[in-house]
Tab-separated table of C-alpha atoms in Angstrom:
chain	number	residue	atom	x	y	z
A	24	MET	CA	83.872	-42.220	235.137
A	25	GLU	CA	80.831	-44.545	234.871
A	26	PRO	CA	80.821	-47.418	237.246
A	27	VAL	CA	81.117	-50.876	235.709
A	28	THR	CA	77.986	-52.926	236.206
A	29	THR	CA	77.558	-56.568	235.622
A	30	PRO	CA	74.303	-57.288	233.659
A	31	ILE	CA	71.672	-59.173	235.596
A	32	THR	CA	70.732	-62.473	233.743
A	33	ASP	CA	68.488	-65.482	234.721
A	34	GLU	CA	70.679	-67.690	232.547
A	35	PRO	CA	72.086	-70.565	234.734
A	36	PRO	CA	75.865	-70.436	234.888
A	37	GLY	CA	76.475	-74.240	235.323
A	38	HIS	CA	77.866	-76.034	238.335
A	39	LEU	CA	80.354	-78.902	237.778
A	40	PRO	CA	80.584	-80.143	241.383
A	41	THR	CA	76.764	-80.539	241.319
A	42	LEU	CA	76.932	-82.309	237.988
A	43	ILE	CA	79.429	-84.759	239.282
A	44	ALA	CA	77.379	-85.303	242.519
A	45	SER	CA	74.327	-85.984	240.521
A	46	PHE	CA	76.076	-88.583	238.473
A	47	LEU	CA	77.428	-90.236	241.714
A	48	HIS	CA	73.893	-90.110	243.236
A	49	PHE	CA	72.288	-91.772	240.171
A	50	ASP	CA	75.098	-94.329	239.725
A	51	LEU	CA	75.066	-95.443	243.330
A	52	SER	CA	71.245	-95.583	243.401
A	53	PHE	CA	71.088	-97.688	240.322
A	54	MET	CA	73.630	-100.148	241.843
A	55	LEU	CA	71.454	-100.561	244.893
A	56	TRP	CA	68.175	-100.572	242.901
A	57	VAL	CA	69.211	-103.905	241.087
A	58	LEU	CA	71.205	-105.346	243.922
A	59	LEU	CA	68.805	-107.990	244.940
A	60	GLY	CA	68.598	-109.071	241.212
A	61	ALA	CA	72.439	-109.351	241.037
A	62	LEU	CA	72.203	-111.445	244.316
A	63	GLY	CA	69.158	-113.342	243.125
A	64	ILE	CA	70.908	-116.706	242.670
A	65	SER	CA	72.477	-116.713	246.095
A	66	ILE	CA	69.315	-115.511	247.798
A	67	ALA	CA	67.181	-117.988	245.938
A	68	GLU	CA	69.436	-120.944	246.977
A	69	SER	CA	69.650	-119.692	250.535
A	70	LEU	CA	65.793	-119.474	251.119
A	71	ALA	CA	64.868	-122.281	248.853
A	72	LEU	CA	62.585	-120.046	246.693
A	73	SER	CA	60.174	-121.124	244.025
A	74	PRO	CA	60.615	-119.577	240.430
A	75	ALA	CA	57.717	-117.266	241.084
A	76	GLU	CA	59.135	-116.138	244.367
A	77	LYS	CA	62.382	-115.506	242.615
A	78	GLY	CA	60.678	-113.249	240.149
A	79	ILE	CA	58.906	-111.300	243.010
A	80	ILE	CA	62.150	-110.522	244.921
A	81	VAL	CA	63.784	-108.919	242.049
A	82	ALA	CA	60.641	-107.232	240.807
A	83	ILE	CA	59.569	-105.572	244.106
A	84	PRO	CA	62.385	-102.762	244.206
A	85	ILE	CA	61.616	-101.879	240.659
A	86	LEU	CA	57.911	-101.432	241.356
A	87	SER	CA	58.398	-99.215	244.572
A	88	GLY	CA	61.168	-97.190	242.899
A	89	SER	CA	59.005	-96.386	239.992
A	90	LEU	CA	56.079	-95.432	242.125
A	91	LEU	CA	58.188	-93.104	244.209
A	92	ARG	CA	59.561	-91.096	241.488
A	93	VAL	CA	56.504	-88.608	241.162
A	94	PRO	CA	56.216	-87.908	245.033
A	95	LEU	CA	59.862	-87.494	245.437
A	96	GLY	CA	60.190	-85.305	242.457
A	97	LEU	CA	57.404	-83.178	243.744
A	98	LEU	CA	59.225	-82.895	247.187
A	99	SER	CA	62.457	-81.861	245.524
A	100	ASP	CA	60.658	-79.166	243.773
A	101	ARG	CA	59.515	-77.711	247.116
A	102	ILE	CA	62.273	-78.135	249.469
A	103	GLY	CA	65.367	-78.574	247.190
A	104	GLY	CA	66.959	-81.373	245.329
A	105	LYS	CA	69.918	-81.489	247.511
A	106	ARG	CA	67.850	-82.101	250.782
A	107	VAL	CA	65.811	-84.801	249.151
A	108	GLY	CA	68.853	-86.466	247.714
A	109	VAL	CA	70.651	-86.456	250.947
A	110	ALA	CA	67.643	-87.848	252.812
A	111	MET	CA	67.320	-90.615	250.042
A	112	LEU	CA	70.909	-91.736	250.479
A	113	ALA	CA	70.621	-91.630	254.330
A	114	PHE	CA	67.360	-93.743	254.160
A	115	LEU	CA	68.967	-96.436	252.063
A	116	PHE	CA	71.024	-97.560	255.145
A	117	LEU	CA	67.925	-99.015	256.609
A	118	PRO	CA	67.047	-101.580	253.982
A	119	LEU	CA	70.651	-102.528	253.547
A	120	SER	CA	70.836	-103.082	257.346
A	121	VAL	CA	67.564	-105.144	257.376
A	122	GLY	CA	68.755	-107.311	254.557
A	123	TRP	CA	72.175	-107.676	256.150
A	124	LEU	CA	71.250	-108.546	259.767
A	125	ALA	CA	67.703	-109.998	259.257
A	126	GLY	CA	67.190	-111.129	255.673
A	127	THR	CA	66.543	-114.692	256.758
A	128	SER	CA	63.087	-115.280	255.196
A	129	LEU	CA	61.117	-114.370	252.083
A	130	PRO	CA	58.952	-111.620	254.008
A	131	SER	CA	62.103	-109.906	255.315
A	132	VAL	CA	63.826	-109.981	251.851
A	133	VAL	CA	60.553	-108.583	250.260
A	134	ILE	CA	60.537	-105.762	252.944
A	135	THR	CA	64.283	-105.078	252.021
A	136	GLY	CA	63.235	-104.875	248.307
A	137	LEU	CA	60.358	-102.450	249.063
A	138	LEU	CA	62.653	-100.257	251.043
A	139	LEU	CA	65.636	-100.502	248.673
A	140	GLY	CA	63.306	-99.400	245.810
A	141	THR	CA	63.704	-95.847	247.023
A	142	ALA	CA	66.921	-95.826	245.158
A	143	GLY	CA	65.122	-95.997	241.826
A	144	ALA	CA	63.592	-92.615	242.496
A	145	SER	CA	67.004	-90.983	241.957
A	146	PHE	CA	65.884	-90.299	238.475
A	147	ALA	CA	63.532	-87.687	239.689
A	148	VAL	CA	65.879	-86.030	242.180
A	149	ALA	CA	69.347	-86.215	240.846
A	150	LEU	CA	68.829	-85.319	237.250
A	151	PRO	CA	66.787	-82.193	237.788
A	152	LEU	CA	69.102	-80.865	240.481
A	153	ALA	CA	71.940	-80.871	237.749
A	154	SER	CA	69.700	-79.795	235.007
A	155	ARG	CA	68.595	-76.557	236.725
A	156	TRP	CA	72.216	-75.209	236.662
A	157	TYR	CA	72.531	-75.234	232.856
A	158	PRO	CA	71.073	-73.399	230.017
A	159	PRO	CA	68.669	-75.195	227.438
A	160	GLN	CA	71.439	-75.582	224.716
A	161	ARG	CA	73.586	-77.677	227.255
A	162	GLN	CA	70.722	-79.859	228.604
A	163	GLY	CA	71.509	-82.753	226.270
A	164	ILE	CA	75.014	-83.183	227.350
A	165	VAL	CA	74.391	-82.531	230.980
A	166	LEU	CA	71.568	-84.952	231.379
A	167	GLY	CA	73.459	-87.436	229.300
A	168	ILE	CA	76.468	-87.306	231.850
A	169	ALA	CA	74.123	-87.483	234.852
A	170	ALA	CA	71.981	-90.252	233.336
A	171	ALA	CA	75.144	-92.284	232.565
A	172	GLY	CA	74.653	-93.441	236.091
A	173	ASN	CA	72.493	-96.184	234.923
A	174	SER	CA	75.690	-97.931	234.258
A	175	GLY	CA	75.492	-98.795	237.951
A	176	THR	CA	73.675	-101.883	236.802
A	177	VAL	CA	76.821	-103.078	235.160
A	178	VAL	CA	78.865	-102.445	238.243
A	179	THR	CA	76.426	-104.379	240.495
A	180	ASN	CA	76.241	-107.435	238.241
A	181	LEU	CA	79.912	-107.657	237.991
A	182	ALA	CA	80.826	-107.195	241.570
A	183	ALA	CA	77.955	-108.500	243.693
A	184	PRO	CA	78.038	-112.271	242.632
A	185	TYR	CA	81.812	-112.330	243.070
A	186	LEU	CA	81.706	-110.697	246.567
A	187	ALA	CA	78.679	-113.127	247.398
A	188	THR	CA	81.027	-116.248	246.648
A	189	ILE	CA	83.544	-114.733	249.167
A	190	VAL	CA	81.579	-113.240	252.132
A	191	GLY	CA	77.896	-114.566	251.452
A	192	TRP	CA	75.155	-112.502	250.141
A	193	HIS	CA	73.933	-111.099	253.489
A	194	ASN	CA	77.404	-109.419	253.888
A	195	VAL	CA	77.310	-107.972	250.430
A	196	LEU	CA	74.473	-105.987	251.589
A	197	GLY	CA	76.578	-104.791	254.697
A	198	LEU	CA	79.488	-104.011	252.326
A	199	ALA	CA	77.246	-101.910	250.054
A	200	MET	CA	76.966	-99.506	252.895
A	201	ILE	CA	80.628	-98.335	252.333
A	202	PRO	CA	80.163	-96.946	248.975
A	203	LEU	CA	76.817	-95.497	250.183
A	204	ALA	CA	78.497	-93.655	252.953
A	205	LEU	CA	81.199	-92.325	250.538
A	206	VAL	CA	78.600	-91.089	248.030
A	207	LEU	CA	76.443	-89.583	250.795
A	208	ILE	CA	79.555	-87.683	251.985
A	209	ALA	CA	80.571	-86.604	248.479
A	210	PHE	CA	76.913	-85.614	247.528
A	211	THR	CA	76.555	-83.605	250.682
A	212	TRP	CA	79.778	-81.743	250.062
A	213	MET	CA	79.495	-81.146	246.399
A	214	ALA	CA	75.872	-80.826	245.378
A	215	LYS	CA	74.203	-77.327	245.559
A	216	ASP	CA	70.737	-76.299	244.765
A	217	ARG	CA	70.551	-73.484	242.193
A	218	PRO	CA	69.946	-70.176	244.057
A	219	SER	CA	66.815	-69.280	241.996
A	220	PRO	CA	65.367	-72.734	241.045
A	221	ALA	CA	62.450	-73.136	238.799
A	222	THR	CA	59.062	-72.978	240.534
A	223	GLY	CA	57.759	-76.414	241.461
A	224	GLN	CA	54.630	-77.573	239.674
A	225	PRO	CA	51.605	-78.056	241.838
A	226	VAL	CA	50.062	-81.447	242.225
A	227	ARG	CA	46.979	-80.425	240.114
A	228	ARG	CA	49.362	-79.982	237.125
A	229	TYR	CA	50.336	-83.528	237.388
A	230	LEU	CA	46.692	-84.676	237.659
A	231	ALA	CA	45.763	-82.579	234.635
A	232	ALA	CA	48.504	-84.138	232.636
A	233	LEU	CA	46.874	-87.659	233.320
A	234	LYS	CA	44.034	-86.576	231.174
A	235	HIS	CA	46.093	-86.591	227.939
A	236	ARG	CA	45.383	-89.896	226.250
A	237	ASP	CA	48.905	-89.670	224.368
A	238	LEU	CA	50.536	-89.642	227.686
A	239	TRP	CA	49.382	-93.267	228.380
A	240	TRP	CA	50.458	-94.490	225.029
A	241	PHE	CA	54.047	-93.046	225.809
A	242	CYS	CA	53.730	-94.961	229.143
A	243	LEU	CA	52.898	-98.162	227.258
A	244	PHE	CA	55.986	-97.781	224.993
A	245	TYR	CA	58.338	-96.898	227.976
A	246	SER	CA	56.959	-99.987	229.942
A	247	VAL	CA	58.113	-102.032	227.025
A	248	THR	CA	61.518	-100.209	226.581
A	249	PHE	CA	62.753	-99.002	229.930
A	250	GLY	CA	60.726	-101.667	231.861
A	251	GLY	CA	62.350	-104.340	229.573
A	252	TYR	CA	65.817	-102.984	230.324
A	253	VAL	CA	65.598	-102.781	234.067
A	254	GLY	CA	63.499	-105.879	234.334
A	255	LEU	CA	66.146	-107.990	232.403
A	256	SER	CA	68.945	-106.334	234.257
A	257	SER	CA	67.523	-107.636	237.472
A	258	PHE	CA	66.240	-110.989	236.331
A	259	LEU	CA	68.878	-112.303	233.873
A	260	PRO	CA	71.284	-113.764	236.459
A	261	ILE	CA	68.400	-116.025	237.703
A	262	PHE	CA	67.348	-116.843	234.169
A	263	PHE	CA	70.975	-117.807	233.131
A	264	ARG	CA	71.304	-119.972	236.251
A	265	ASP	CA	67.923	-121.782	236.036
A	266	GLN	CA	67.958	-122.308	232.227
A	267	TYR	CA	71.604	-122.953	231.557
A	268	ASN	CA	72.918	-123.911	234.928
A	269	VAL	CA	75.787	-121.537	234.874
A	270	ASP	CA	77.484	-120.371	238.187
A	271	ALA	CA	76.602	-117.109	239.698
A	272	LEU	CA	79.773	-115.464	238.576
A	273	THR	CA	79.169	-116.297	234.877
A	274	ALA	CA	75.524	-115.309	235.124
A	275	GLY	CA	76.663	-111.865	236.572
A	276	TYR	CA	79.283	-111.433	233.926
A	277	VAL	CA	77.000	-112.144	231.025
A	278	THR	CA	74.178	-110.103	232.495
A	279	ALA	CA	76.702	-107.160	232.843
A	280	LEU	CA	77.554	-107.549	229.255
A	281	ALA	CA	74.036	-107.272	227.993
A	282	THR	CA	73.181	-104.286	230.312
A	283	PHE	CA	76.323	-102.454	229.262
A	284	VAL	CA	75.289	-102.607	225.616
A	285	GLY	CA	71.803	-101.371	226.594
A	286	SER	CA	73.130	-98.527	228.780
A	287	LEU	CA	75.736	-97.463	226.159
A	288	ILE	CA	73.604	-97.369	223.126
A	289	ARG	CA	70.768	-95.342	224.612
A	290	PRO	CA	72.130	-92.028	223.226
A	291	LEU	CA	72.351	-93.493	219.894
A	292	GLY	CA	68.582	-94.129	219.949
A	293	GLY	CA	67.836	-90.446	220.463
A	294	TYR	CA	70.454	-89.463	217.870
A	295	LEU	CA	68.935	-91.754	215.181
A	296	ALA	CA	65.461	-90.579	216.245
A	297	ASP	CA	66.579	-87.022	215.406
A	298	ARG	CA	67.714	-88.252	211.882
A	299	VAL	CA	64.963	-90.517	210.874
A	300	GLY	CA	62.082	-89.469	213.120
A	301	GLY	CA	61.094	-90.720	216.554
A	302	THR	CA	58.083	-92.704	215.497
A	303	ARG	CA	59.972	-94.619	212.744
A	304	MET	CA	62.831	-95.249	215.017
A	305	LEU	CA	60.490	-96.508	217.766
A	306	SER	CA	58.774	-98.827	215.297
A	307	TRP	CA	62.008	-100.401	214.328
A	308	VAL	CA	63.130	-101.147	217.948
A	309	LEU	CA	59.657	-102.489	218.832
A	310	ILE	CA	59.990	-104.958	216.018
A	311	GLY	CA	63.528	-105.855	217.231
A	312	ILE	CA	62.216	-106.419	220.776
A	313	PHE	CA	59.317	-108.538	219.504
A	314	GLY	CA	61.804	-110.647	217.434
A	315	THR	CA	64.177	-110.942	220.492
A	316	TYR	CA	61.487	-112.195	222.816
A	317	LEU	CA	59.921	-114.508	220.141
A	318	LEU	CA	63.243	-116.193	219.245
A	319	GLY	CA	64.142	-116.273	222.993
A	320	ALA	CA	61.094	-118.402	223.569
A	321	GLN	CA	62.674	-121.077	221.675
A	322	LEU	CA	65.413	-121.201	224.473
A	323	PRO	CA	68.452	-121.668	222.118
A	324	SER	CA	71.926	-122.505	223.245
A	325	LEU	CA	73.706	-120.316	225.694
A	326	PRO	CA	75.932	-118.390	223.041
A	327	LEU	CA	72.959	-117.717	220.851
A	328	MET	CA	70.647	-116.821	223.785
A	329	LEU	CA	73.356	-114.276	224.963
A	330	LEU	CA	73.566	-112.857	221.378
A	331	LEU	CA	69.759	-112.396	221.236
A	332	LEU	CA	69.629	-110.633	224.613
A	333	VAL	CA	72.503	-108.445	223.817
A	334	ILE	CA	70.594	-107.501	220.611
A	335	GLY	CA	67.463	-107.155	222.576
A	336	MET	CA	69.030	-104.873	225.140
A	337	ALA	CA	70.461	-102.683	222.384
A	338	CYS	CA	66.928	-102.236	220.975
A	339	LEU	CA	65.447	-101.596	224.463
A	340	GLY	CA	68.176	-98.932	225.070
A	341	MET	CA	67.549	-97.256	221.752
A	342	GLY	CA	63.929	-97.177	222.350
A	343	ASN	CA	64.310	-95.316	225.593
A	344	GLY	CA	66.220	-92.689	223.634
A	345	ALA	CA	63.568	-92.631	221.019
A	346	ILE	CA	60.696	-92.134	223.311
A	347	PHE	CA	62.415	-89.127	225.098
A	348	GLN	CA	63.051	-87.607	221.652
A	349	LEU	CA	59.204	-87.760	221.022
A	350	ALA	CA	57.899	-86.710	224.407
A	351	PRO	CA	59.325	-83.125	224.294
A	352	GLN	CA	57.516	-82.730	220.836
A	353	ARG	CA	54.233	-83.802	222.111
A	354	PHE	CA	54.316	-82.068	225.565
A	355	ALA	CA	56.336	-79.061	224.811
A	356	ARG	CA	54.901	-77.034	227.762
A	357	GLN	CA	54.617	-79.946	230.142
A	358	ILE	CA	57.833	-81.814	229.632
A	359	GLY	CA	58.856	-81.988	233.281
A	360	ILE	CA	55.625	-83.276	234.400
A	361	THR	CA	54.995	-85.691	231.698
A	362	THR	CA	58.565	-87.175	231.778
A	363	GLY	CA	58.122	-87.861	235.419
A	364	VAL	CA	54.737	-89.556	234.870
A	365	ILE	CA	56.024	-91.603	231.811
A	366	GLY	CA	59.061	-92.596	233.948
A	367	ALA	CA	57.004	-93.623	236.974
A	368	VAL	CA	54.180	-95.429	235.163
A	369	GLY	CA	56.283	-96.813	232.488
A	370	GLY	CA	58.777	-98.301	235.005
A	371	ILE	CA	56.118	-100.593	236.229
A	372	GLY	CA	56.983	-102.679	233.197
A	373	GLY	CA	60.202	-103.395	234.924
A	374	PHE	CA	58.118	-104.999	237.677
A	375	LEU	CA	56.035	-107.097	235.340
A	376	LEU	CA	58.742	-108.606	233.328
A	377	PRO	CA	60.575	-110.640	236.106
A	378	THR	CA	57.017	-111.373	237.465
A	379	ILE	CA	55.938	-112.791	234.189
A	380	LEU	CA	59.113	-114.933	233.558
A	381	GLY	CA	59.183	-116.269	237.127
A	382	SER	CA	55.495	-117.224	237.021
A	383	ALA	CA	55.782	-118.834	233.694
A	384	LYS	CA	58.663	-120.969	234.982
A	385	HIS	CA	56.679	-121.876	238.037
A	386	ILE	CA	53.554	-122.709	236.043
A	387	SER	CA	54.959	-124.587	233.045
A	388	ASP	CA	58.606	-125.351	234.120
A	389	SER	CA	59.804	-123.387	231.144
A	390	PHE	CA	60.738	-119.803	230.410
A	391	SER	CA	59.081	-120.180	226.909
A	392	LEU	CA	55.630	-119.014	227.844
A	393	GLY	CA	57.040	-115.929	229.657
A	394	PHE	CA	58.886	-114.868	226.573
A	395	LEU	CA	55.890	-115.396	224.394
A	396	VAL	CA	53.848	-113.142	226.671
A	397	LEU	CA	56.643	-110.523	226.449
A	398	ALA	CA	56.726	-110.754	222.711
A	399	ALA	CA	52.985	-110.334	222.587
A	400	GLY	CA	53.262	-107.083	224.706
A	401	ALA	CA	55.892	-105.808	222.303
A	402	LEU	CA	53.789	-106.565	219.315
A	403	PHE	CA	50.689	-105.012	220.913
A	404	ALA	CA	52.775	-101.770	221.412
A	405	TYR	CA	53.964	-101.772	217.898
A	406	GLY	CA	50.391	-102.121	216.744
A	407	VAL	CA	49.262	-99.253	218.736
A	408	LEU	CA	52.075	-97.076	217.358
A	409	GLN	CA	51.152	-98.041	213.841
A	410	VAL	CA	47.453	-97.243	214.451
A	411	LEU	CA	48.404	-93.851	215.926
A	412	THR	CA	50.830	-93.011	213.082
A	413	THR	CA	49.070	-94.574	210.075
A	414	VAL	CA	45.423	-94.895	210.607
A	415	GLN	CA	44.997	-91.665	212.561
A	416	ARG	CA	47.039	-89.535	210.217
A	417	GLY	CA	46.449	-86.326	212.191
A	418	TRP	CA	48.134	-87.625	215.207
A	419	ARG	CA	51.520	-86.197	214.764
A	420	MET	CA	50.191	-83.081	213.061
A	421	SER	CA	47.990	-82.179	216.071
A	422	TRP	CA	51.049	-82.000	218.252
A	423	ARG	CA	51.867	-78.613	216.581
A	424	LEU	CA	48.755	-77.251	218.238
A	425	SER	CA	49.504	-78.460	221.765
A	426	PRO	CA	51.681	-75.687	223.033
A	427	LEU	CA	48.989	-73.115	222.070
A	428	THR	CA	46.297	-75.297	223.271
A	429	GLU	CA	48.060	-75.795	226.533
A	430	ALA	CA	48.929	-72.117	226.913
A	431	VAL	CA	45.243	-71.221	226.598
A	432	ALA	CA	44.473	-73.885	229.244
A	433	ASP	CA	47.108	-72.282	231.665
A	434	VAL	CA	45.419	-68.870	231.167
A	435	HIS	CA	42.062	-70.167	232.030
A	436	ALA	CA	43.509	-72.124	234.998
A	437	SER	CA	45.083	-68.950	236.359
A	438	GLU	CA	41.868	-67.079	235.973
A	439	ALA	CA	39.795	-69.744	237.734
């Protein structure tokens, strides 16, 4: 009788515990990434910060988190996503401790923000860790579940201001170490690297990707969409307090509403982009973002401003989905590298937004100028997209040649 043999296959089998662990890692990381923004009102009042300084303290974590995505992504390719993910969570106890015990001056808060920004690099570690366990036909749902962790911004804006009124903002940073410890234990126990992970990309491949002009256009678009989402998520509590004189709790609640809409609607942007085309969808949302900022510069009543910002957050969320519907088409053979670069460089927009709004308030004693600058940025991105898709009619058609072109380049690189 012939022995029964199991066919050998390279198809990844899936691993639910790792998927859950990746979601927890991403969710907790997003909670901590925007924590200073959620506590911005309390911190600003405690340290008597100027409008420009308020913008800086909420922008610093966004900047450091964006810049750390590529190096930590490279490191996870080489030593495993679980090891890097555990190290990231363990490291985050340091900035929380600094803010809790020594956050008594602007420099100490800035240092806390720089270190806390490490949480923002979870995108490059937790998502690939889960992705490698699942076949291509399940990547959409898997990454959708893991990336739903950006809802952590909602949790932070709901909980942090309330806790600050009870125990003070310093102690909120201390209390944040409790869920951090729980997630660290759960992640260490549940997460597992795929036994035969994909080979990591060498640094020279990242550097080669930077030569693509289109990559920088995608970075520009992502700076407006994702940068706008995370930047507003961090700065809106301060904006609502300074502009409309609402209390910290109300500012947190209305910010949570706006961020919830932006987070929830992101998959819809990708879905609609599949239906009507990514460039058309992105054009629509850029116009929506421009209109939101332009009307927001009029600083209308609080209910109308909240409605504008909810609509704007929806446009920003759908724009994120549209961009990552387009990117795999343009960079079919370099999607891992290019999305990492787009995420890192594009995230710098999240640093610029609070800085622009805070500086505008400091210079002109009004947020109007800041919103006008943001509107100009969105309009510029829309203009660039129209030039690429209308004037340069061969732009999209040339994408069909990119896999072959890059394959030939890979052969030449391997022979060099």
